[in-house]
Coordinates of C-alpha atoms in Angstrom, one line a residue:
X25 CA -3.4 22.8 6.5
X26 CA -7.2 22.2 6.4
X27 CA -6.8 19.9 3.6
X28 CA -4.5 17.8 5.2
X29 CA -7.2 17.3 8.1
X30 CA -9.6 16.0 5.5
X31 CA -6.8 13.2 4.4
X32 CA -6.7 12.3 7.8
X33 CA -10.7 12.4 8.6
X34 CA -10.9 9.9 5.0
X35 CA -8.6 7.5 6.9
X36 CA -10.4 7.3 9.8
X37 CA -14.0 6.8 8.3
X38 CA -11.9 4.6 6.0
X39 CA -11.0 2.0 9.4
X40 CA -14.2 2.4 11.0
X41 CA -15.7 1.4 8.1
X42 CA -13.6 -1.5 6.7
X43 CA -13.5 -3.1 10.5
X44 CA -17.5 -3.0 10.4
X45 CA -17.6 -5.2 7.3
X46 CA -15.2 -7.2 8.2
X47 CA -17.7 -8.7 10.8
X48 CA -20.7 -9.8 8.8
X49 CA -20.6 -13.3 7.4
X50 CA -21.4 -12.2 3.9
X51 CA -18.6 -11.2 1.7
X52 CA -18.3 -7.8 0.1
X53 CA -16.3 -6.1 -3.2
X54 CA -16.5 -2.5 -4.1
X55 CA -14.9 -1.8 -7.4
X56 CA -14.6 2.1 -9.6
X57 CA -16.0 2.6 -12.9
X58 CA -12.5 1.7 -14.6
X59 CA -13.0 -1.9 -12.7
X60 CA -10.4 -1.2 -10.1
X61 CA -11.1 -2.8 -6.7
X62 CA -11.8 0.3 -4.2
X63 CA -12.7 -2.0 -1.1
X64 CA -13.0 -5.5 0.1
X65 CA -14.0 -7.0 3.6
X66 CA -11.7 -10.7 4.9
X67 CA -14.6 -13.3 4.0
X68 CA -14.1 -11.8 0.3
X69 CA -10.7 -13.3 0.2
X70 CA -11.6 -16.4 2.6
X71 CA -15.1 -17.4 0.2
X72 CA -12.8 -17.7 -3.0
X73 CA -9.1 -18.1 -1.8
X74 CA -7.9 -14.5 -3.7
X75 CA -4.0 -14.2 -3.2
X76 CA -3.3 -11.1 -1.2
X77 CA -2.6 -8.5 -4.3
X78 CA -6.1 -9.3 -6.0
X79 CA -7.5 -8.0 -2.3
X80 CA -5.4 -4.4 -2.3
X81 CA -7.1 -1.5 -3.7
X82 CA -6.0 -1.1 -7.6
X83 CA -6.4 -4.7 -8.5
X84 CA -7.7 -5.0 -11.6
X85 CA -11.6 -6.7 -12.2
X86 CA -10.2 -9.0 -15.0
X87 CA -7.3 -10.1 -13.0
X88 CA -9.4 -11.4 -10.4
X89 CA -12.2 -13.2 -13.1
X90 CA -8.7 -14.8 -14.3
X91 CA -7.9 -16.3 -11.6
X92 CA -11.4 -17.4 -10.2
X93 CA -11.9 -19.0 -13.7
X94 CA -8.3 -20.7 -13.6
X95 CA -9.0 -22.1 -10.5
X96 CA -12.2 -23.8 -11.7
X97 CA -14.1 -21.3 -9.7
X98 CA -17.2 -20.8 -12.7
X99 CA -16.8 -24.6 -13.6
X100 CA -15.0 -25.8 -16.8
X101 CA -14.3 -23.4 -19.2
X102 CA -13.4 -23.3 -22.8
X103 CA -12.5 -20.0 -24.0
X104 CA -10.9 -18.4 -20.9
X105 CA -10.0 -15.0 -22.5
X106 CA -13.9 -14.8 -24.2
X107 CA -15.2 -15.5 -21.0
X108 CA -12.8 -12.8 -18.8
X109 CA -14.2 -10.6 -21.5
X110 CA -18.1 -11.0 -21.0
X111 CA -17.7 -10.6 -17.4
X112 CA -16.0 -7.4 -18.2
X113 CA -18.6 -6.3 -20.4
X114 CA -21.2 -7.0 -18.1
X115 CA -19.6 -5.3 -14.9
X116 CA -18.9 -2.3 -16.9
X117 CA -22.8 -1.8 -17.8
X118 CA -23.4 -1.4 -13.8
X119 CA -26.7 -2.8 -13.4
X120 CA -28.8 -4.3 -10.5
X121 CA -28.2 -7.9 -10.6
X122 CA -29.3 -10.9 -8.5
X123 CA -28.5 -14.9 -8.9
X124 CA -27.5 -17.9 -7.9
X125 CA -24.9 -20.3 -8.7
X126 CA -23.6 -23.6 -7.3
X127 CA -19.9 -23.1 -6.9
X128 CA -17.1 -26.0 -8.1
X129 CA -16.7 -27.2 -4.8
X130 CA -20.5 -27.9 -4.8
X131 CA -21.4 -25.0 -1.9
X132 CA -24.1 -22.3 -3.3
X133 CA -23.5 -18.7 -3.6
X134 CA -26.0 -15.7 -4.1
X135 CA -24.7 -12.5 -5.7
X136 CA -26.2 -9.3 -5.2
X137 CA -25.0 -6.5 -7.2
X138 CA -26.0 -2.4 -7.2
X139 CA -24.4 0.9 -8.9
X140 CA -23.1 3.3 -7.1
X141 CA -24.1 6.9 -7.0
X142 CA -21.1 7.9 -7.6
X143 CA -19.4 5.5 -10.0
X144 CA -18.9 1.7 -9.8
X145 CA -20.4 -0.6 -7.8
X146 CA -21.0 -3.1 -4.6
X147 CA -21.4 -6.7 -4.6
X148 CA -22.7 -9.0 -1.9
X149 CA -21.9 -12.6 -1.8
X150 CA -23.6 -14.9 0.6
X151 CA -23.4 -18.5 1.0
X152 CA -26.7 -19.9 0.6
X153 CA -26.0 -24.0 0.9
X154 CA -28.0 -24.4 4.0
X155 CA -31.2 -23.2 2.4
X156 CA -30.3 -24.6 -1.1
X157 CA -30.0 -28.2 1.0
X158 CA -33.1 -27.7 2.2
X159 CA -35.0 -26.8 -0.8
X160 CA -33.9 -30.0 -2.3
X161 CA -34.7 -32.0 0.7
X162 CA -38.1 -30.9 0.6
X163 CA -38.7 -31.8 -3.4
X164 CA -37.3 -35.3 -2.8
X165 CA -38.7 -36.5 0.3
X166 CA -42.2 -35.1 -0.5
X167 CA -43.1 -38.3 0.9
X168 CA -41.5 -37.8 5.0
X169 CA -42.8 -34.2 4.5
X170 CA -45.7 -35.1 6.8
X171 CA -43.9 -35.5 9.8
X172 CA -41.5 -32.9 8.9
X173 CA -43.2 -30.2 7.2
X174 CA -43.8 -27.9 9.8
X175 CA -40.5 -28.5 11.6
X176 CA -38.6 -28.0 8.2
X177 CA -40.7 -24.6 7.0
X178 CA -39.9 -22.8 10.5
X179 CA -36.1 -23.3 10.0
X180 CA -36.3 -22.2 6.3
X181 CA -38.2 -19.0 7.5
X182 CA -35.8 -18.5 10.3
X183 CA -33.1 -18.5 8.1
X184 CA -34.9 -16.3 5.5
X185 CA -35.8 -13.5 8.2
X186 CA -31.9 -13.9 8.7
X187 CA -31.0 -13.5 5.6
X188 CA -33.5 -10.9 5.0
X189 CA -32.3 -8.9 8.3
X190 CA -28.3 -9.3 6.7
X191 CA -29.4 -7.8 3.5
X192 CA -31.0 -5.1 5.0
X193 CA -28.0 -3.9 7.4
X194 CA -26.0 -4.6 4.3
X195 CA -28.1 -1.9 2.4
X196 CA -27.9 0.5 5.4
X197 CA -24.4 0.0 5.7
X198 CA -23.7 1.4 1.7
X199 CA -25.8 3.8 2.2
X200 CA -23.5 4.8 5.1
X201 CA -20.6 4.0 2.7
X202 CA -21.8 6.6 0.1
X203 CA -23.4 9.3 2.5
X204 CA -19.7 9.2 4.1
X205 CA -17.9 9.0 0.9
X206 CA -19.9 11.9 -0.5
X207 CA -19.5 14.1 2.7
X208 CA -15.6 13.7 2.3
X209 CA -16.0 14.5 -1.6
X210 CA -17.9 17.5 -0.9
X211 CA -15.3 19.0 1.7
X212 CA -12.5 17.9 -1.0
X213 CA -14.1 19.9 -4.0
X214 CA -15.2 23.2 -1.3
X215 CA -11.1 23.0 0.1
X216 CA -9.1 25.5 -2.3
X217 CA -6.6 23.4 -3.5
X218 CA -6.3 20.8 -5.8
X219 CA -6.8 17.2 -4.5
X220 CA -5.4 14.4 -6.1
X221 CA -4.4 10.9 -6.1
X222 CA -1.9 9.3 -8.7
X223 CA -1.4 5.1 -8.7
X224 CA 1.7 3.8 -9.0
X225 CA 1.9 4.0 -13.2
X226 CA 1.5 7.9 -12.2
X227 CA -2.0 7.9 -13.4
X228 CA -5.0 9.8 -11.9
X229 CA -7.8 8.2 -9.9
X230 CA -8.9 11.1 -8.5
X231 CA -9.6 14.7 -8.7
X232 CA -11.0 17.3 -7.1
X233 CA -11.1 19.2 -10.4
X234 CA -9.6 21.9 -8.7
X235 CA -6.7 21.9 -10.6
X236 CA -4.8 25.2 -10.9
X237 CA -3.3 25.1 -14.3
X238 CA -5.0 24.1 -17.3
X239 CA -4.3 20.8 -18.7
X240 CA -1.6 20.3 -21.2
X241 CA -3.6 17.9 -23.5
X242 CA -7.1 20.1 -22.9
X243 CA -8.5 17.1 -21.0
X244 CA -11.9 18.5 -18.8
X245 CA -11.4 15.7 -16.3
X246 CA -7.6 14.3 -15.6
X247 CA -8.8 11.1 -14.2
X248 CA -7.5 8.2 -16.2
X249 CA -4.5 10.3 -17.7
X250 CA -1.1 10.7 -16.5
X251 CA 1.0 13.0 -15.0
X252 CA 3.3 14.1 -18.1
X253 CA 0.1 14.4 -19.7
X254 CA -1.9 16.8 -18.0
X255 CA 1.3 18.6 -16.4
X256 CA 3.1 18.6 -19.8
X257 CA 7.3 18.2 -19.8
X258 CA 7.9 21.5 -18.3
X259 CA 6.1 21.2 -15.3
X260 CA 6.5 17.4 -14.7
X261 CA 10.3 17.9 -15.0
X262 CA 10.0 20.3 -11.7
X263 CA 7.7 17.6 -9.9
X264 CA 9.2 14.5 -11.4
X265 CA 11.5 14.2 -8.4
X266 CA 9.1 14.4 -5.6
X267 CA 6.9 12.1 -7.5
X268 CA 9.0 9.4 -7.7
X269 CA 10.7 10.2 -3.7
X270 CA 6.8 9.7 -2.6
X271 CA 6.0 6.7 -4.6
X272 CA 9.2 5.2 -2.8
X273 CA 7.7 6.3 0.3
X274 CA 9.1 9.4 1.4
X275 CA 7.0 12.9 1.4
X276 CA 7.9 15.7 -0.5
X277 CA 6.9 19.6 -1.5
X278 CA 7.7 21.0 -4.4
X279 CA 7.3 24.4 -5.9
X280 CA 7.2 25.6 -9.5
X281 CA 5.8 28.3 -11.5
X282 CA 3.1 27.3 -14.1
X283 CA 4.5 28.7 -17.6
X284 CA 0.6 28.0 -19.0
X285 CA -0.8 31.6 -16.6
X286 CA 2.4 32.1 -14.6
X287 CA 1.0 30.7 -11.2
X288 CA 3.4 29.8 -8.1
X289 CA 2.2 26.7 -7.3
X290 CA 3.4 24.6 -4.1
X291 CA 2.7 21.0 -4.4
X292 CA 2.8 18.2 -1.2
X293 CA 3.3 14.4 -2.2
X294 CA 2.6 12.2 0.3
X295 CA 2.6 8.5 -0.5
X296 CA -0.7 5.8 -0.1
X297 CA 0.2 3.0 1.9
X298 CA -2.0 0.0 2.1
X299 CA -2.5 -2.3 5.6
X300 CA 0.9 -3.8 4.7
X301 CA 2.8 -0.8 4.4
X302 CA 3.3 -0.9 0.2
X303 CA 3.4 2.2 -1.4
X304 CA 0.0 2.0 -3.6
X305 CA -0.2 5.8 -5.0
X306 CA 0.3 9.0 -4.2
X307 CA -1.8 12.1 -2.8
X308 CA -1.2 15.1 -4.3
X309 CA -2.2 18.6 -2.7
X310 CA -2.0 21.2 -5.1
X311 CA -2.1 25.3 -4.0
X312 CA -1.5 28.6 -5.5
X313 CA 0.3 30.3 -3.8
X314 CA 1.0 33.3 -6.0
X315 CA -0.8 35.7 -3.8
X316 CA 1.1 34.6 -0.6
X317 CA 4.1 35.0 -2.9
X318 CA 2.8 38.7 -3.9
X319 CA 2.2 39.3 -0.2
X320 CA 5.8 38.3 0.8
X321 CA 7.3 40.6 -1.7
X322 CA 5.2 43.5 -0.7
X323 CA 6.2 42.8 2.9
X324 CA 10.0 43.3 1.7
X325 CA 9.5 46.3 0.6
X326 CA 7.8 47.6 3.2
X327 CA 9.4 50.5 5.7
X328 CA 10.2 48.5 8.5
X329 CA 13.6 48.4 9.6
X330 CA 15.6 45.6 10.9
X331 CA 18.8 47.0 13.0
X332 CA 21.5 45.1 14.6
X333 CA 25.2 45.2 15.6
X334 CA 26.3 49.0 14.5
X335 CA 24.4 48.1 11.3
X336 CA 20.0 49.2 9.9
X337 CA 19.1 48.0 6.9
X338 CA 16.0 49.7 5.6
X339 CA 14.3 47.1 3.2
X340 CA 12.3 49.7 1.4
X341 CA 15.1 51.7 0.4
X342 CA 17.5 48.2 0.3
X343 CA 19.9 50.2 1.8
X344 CA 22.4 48.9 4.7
X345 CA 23.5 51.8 6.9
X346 CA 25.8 52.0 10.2
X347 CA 24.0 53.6 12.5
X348 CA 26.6 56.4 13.3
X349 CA 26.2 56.8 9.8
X350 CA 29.7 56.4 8.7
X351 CA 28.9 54.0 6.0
X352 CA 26.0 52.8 3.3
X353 CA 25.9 49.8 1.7
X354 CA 23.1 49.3 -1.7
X355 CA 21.6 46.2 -1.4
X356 CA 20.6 43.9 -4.0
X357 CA 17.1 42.4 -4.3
X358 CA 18.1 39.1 -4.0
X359 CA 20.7 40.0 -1.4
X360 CA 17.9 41.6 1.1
X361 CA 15.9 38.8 0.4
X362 CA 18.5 36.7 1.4
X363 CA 19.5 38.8 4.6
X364 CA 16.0 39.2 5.5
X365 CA 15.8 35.5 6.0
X366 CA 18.4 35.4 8.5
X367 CA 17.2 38.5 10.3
X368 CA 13.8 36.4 10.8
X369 CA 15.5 33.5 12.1
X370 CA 18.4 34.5 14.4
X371 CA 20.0 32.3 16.2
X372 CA 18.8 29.1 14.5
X373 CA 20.7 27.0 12.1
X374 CA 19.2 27.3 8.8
X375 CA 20.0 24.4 6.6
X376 CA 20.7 25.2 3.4
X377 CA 17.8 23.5 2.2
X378 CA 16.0 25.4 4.5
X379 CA 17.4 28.1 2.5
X380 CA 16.7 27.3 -1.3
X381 CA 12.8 26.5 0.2
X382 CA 12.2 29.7 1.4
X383 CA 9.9 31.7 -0.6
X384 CA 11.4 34.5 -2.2
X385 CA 14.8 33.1 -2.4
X386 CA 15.1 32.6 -6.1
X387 CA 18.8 30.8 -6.3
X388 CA 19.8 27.8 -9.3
X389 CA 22.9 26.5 -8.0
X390 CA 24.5 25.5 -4.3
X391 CA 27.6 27.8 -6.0
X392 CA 25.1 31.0 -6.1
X393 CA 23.9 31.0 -2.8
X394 CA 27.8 30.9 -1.8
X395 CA 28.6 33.7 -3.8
X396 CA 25.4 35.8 -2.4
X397 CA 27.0 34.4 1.0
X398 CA 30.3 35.7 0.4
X399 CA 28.7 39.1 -1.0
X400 CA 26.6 40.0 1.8
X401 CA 29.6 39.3 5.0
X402 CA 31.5 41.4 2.5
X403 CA 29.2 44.5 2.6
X404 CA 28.3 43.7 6.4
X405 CA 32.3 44.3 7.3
X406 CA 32.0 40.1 8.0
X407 CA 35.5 38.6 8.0
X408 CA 34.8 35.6 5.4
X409 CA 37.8 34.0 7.3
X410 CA 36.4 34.2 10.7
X411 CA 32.9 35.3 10.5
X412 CA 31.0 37.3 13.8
X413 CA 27.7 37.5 12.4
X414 CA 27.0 35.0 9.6
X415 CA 28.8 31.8 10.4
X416 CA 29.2 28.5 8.0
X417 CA 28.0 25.5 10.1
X418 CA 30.4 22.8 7.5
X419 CA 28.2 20.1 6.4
X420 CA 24.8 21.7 7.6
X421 CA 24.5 25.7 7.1
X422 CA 24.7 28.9 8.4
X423 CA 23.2 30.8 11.8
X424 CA 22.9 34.3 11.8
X425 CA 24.5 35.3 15.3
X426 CA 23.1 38.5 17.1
X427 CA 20.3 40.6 18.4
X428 CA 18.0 41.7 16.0
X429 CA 15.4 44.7 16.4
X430 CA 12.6 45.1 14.6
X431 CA 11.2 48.6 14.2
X432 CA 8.3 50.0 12.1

């Protein structure tokens, strides 16, 4: 599906992007508007000695001031949890911000922070000891300066035009960031389905706000709130199971019918890995397929005629006629649903998940569809015992064996 071609385009700009900033010496952060890390480059992790999990996307803003205070990162501290809080304050006000601080191990850092368009924001982090050093060289031998001046002010301004040259692709290089980020949000919100992503506590972090039911707690934007919820207990009871298969890492589809406006809706799971492999969310593509479903219906009842063997069946009519006319057999809805599906597909081994997938087959139980098995070889003349035309494949399903014509 088109949508799925989007997921994939987001990945790629994703790589080219994060193996760009890997390569500048500055580090870089990138965190949402509910202080969850979005990005990080390797010197962010190698300039403060982050474990691993405070460097995957979802770690949390406060988790990482915890442990950059607990390792006497901001110097001694004495109210830990008071100053994890003013951080947080601060970051969550999203405003331009320069300084510069001399870190615990005595190397100076300059932080450069900016909002983001479209929530959050980027931080910069550059080590600036060379410069720092000789600042203070200059102040305390004022009195070698003579000799030295000259030598000592050309370096400094070589490394400033190098700093200043590093800002600037820096800046260049968000605004590549955002003008790709927006581009991928503007295909997401003009695809007709409903985009998603759920972390692994089943809560939105993003939305297309395409959603195709209304939400069960009259929320205008799902972002922060969890699948029960928006979906409510009816309809997260139906997805609950491909929900929890994706989170574990396995893709699933799911279809239900939306009580709220009676909508069919098809929904595809597909789980958010990070560079290690670990399941970090899930995407969640949303469509309504009511119409298709409308369509399919109106297509069974349509005057084409399938015939095979000695036998026609006239779906309009949902009648099942020999063709020398000796016998008729009424068909059921369900049952010329069901047959139709074979006569589709002859020839093939249909699994019987295959089956209970297919749209228009409306069974509850494994037991039904062998009772609407067993009732259709009965009005085909099909010996149950040893079957010519529908036969049980034990274990996997059932292929429909025969020539089948299709006539208008």
């Amino acid at each position: 599906m088109q949508s799925a071609d989007i997921f994939h385009r987001t990945r790629d700009t994703s790589v080219l992007l994060k193996s760009g900033l890997n390569l500048i010496q500055q580090a870089l952060s990138i965190y949402s508007n509910d202080l969850k890390l979005v990005f990080t480059n390797q010197r962010f992790r190698a300039m403060f000695g982050l474990p691993q999990h405070l460097c995957e996307p979802g770690a949390e803003f406060p988790d990482t001031i915890r442990f950059l205070a607990e390792t006497g990162e901001y110097g001694e501290i004495e109210d830990v949890e008071a100053f994890i809080d003013e951080r947080v304050q601060q970051a969550l006000t999203f405003e331009q911000h320069y300084v510069e601080r001399k870190r615990s191990n005595g190397r100076w850092i300059s932080v450069e922070g900016g909002p983001l368009r479209q929530g959050g924001w980027v931080a910069v982090y550059t080590d600036i000891t060379d410069i720092k050093r000789q600042e203070e060289m200059m102040r305390t031998r004022s009195d070698e300066l003579s000799g030295k001046l000259l030598d000592r002010s050309e370096e400094l301004a070589r490394a400033n035009r190098a700093l200043e040259a590093t800002i600037s692709r820096l800046h260049e290089t968000q605004q590549h960031l955002e003008a790709a980020e927006a581009r991928v949000r503007l295909a997401a919100e003009t695809t007709p389905a409903h985009i998603a992503r759920l972390d692994r506590s089943e809560r939105y972090t993003y939305t297309n706000q395409r959603l195709p039911i209304v939400a069960s707690n009259g929320a205008d934007n799902i972002v922060g709130h969890s699948a029960y919820d928006i979906l409510g207990p009816d309809i997260y009871r139906e997805i609950a199971p491909a929900l929890h298969s994706a989170l574990a890492g396995h893709a699933k589809v799911v279809e239900f019918t939306a009580p709220s406006n009676g909508r069919h809706i098809r929904s595809a799971f597909t789980p958010d890995t990070s560079a290690t492999n670990a399941v970090t969310g899930v995407y969640v593509l949303s469509m309504d397929v009511s119409a298709t479903q409308t369509e399919d219906a109106a297509d069974t009842l349509t005057t084409r005629v399938a015939q095979f063997g000695h036998w026609r069946i006239l779906f309009d009519l949902f009648e099942l006629r020999q063709i020398n006319g000796a016998d008729t057999q009424r068909l059921t809805v369900a049952e010329a649903q069901l047959l139709r599906l074979f006569l589709t597909m002859p020839n093939r081994l249909l699994t019987r998940e295959d089956i209970f997938a297919a749209p228009g087959i409306d069974l509850d139980t494994p037991r039904a569809l062998d009772i609407r098995i067993s009732r259709l070889r009965q009005k085909l003349g099909d010996d149950a015992k040893s079957p010519k035309l529908i036969r049980t494949i034990y274990g996997s399903g059932y292929i429909f064996v025969g020539e089948v014509d299709w006539q208008s």
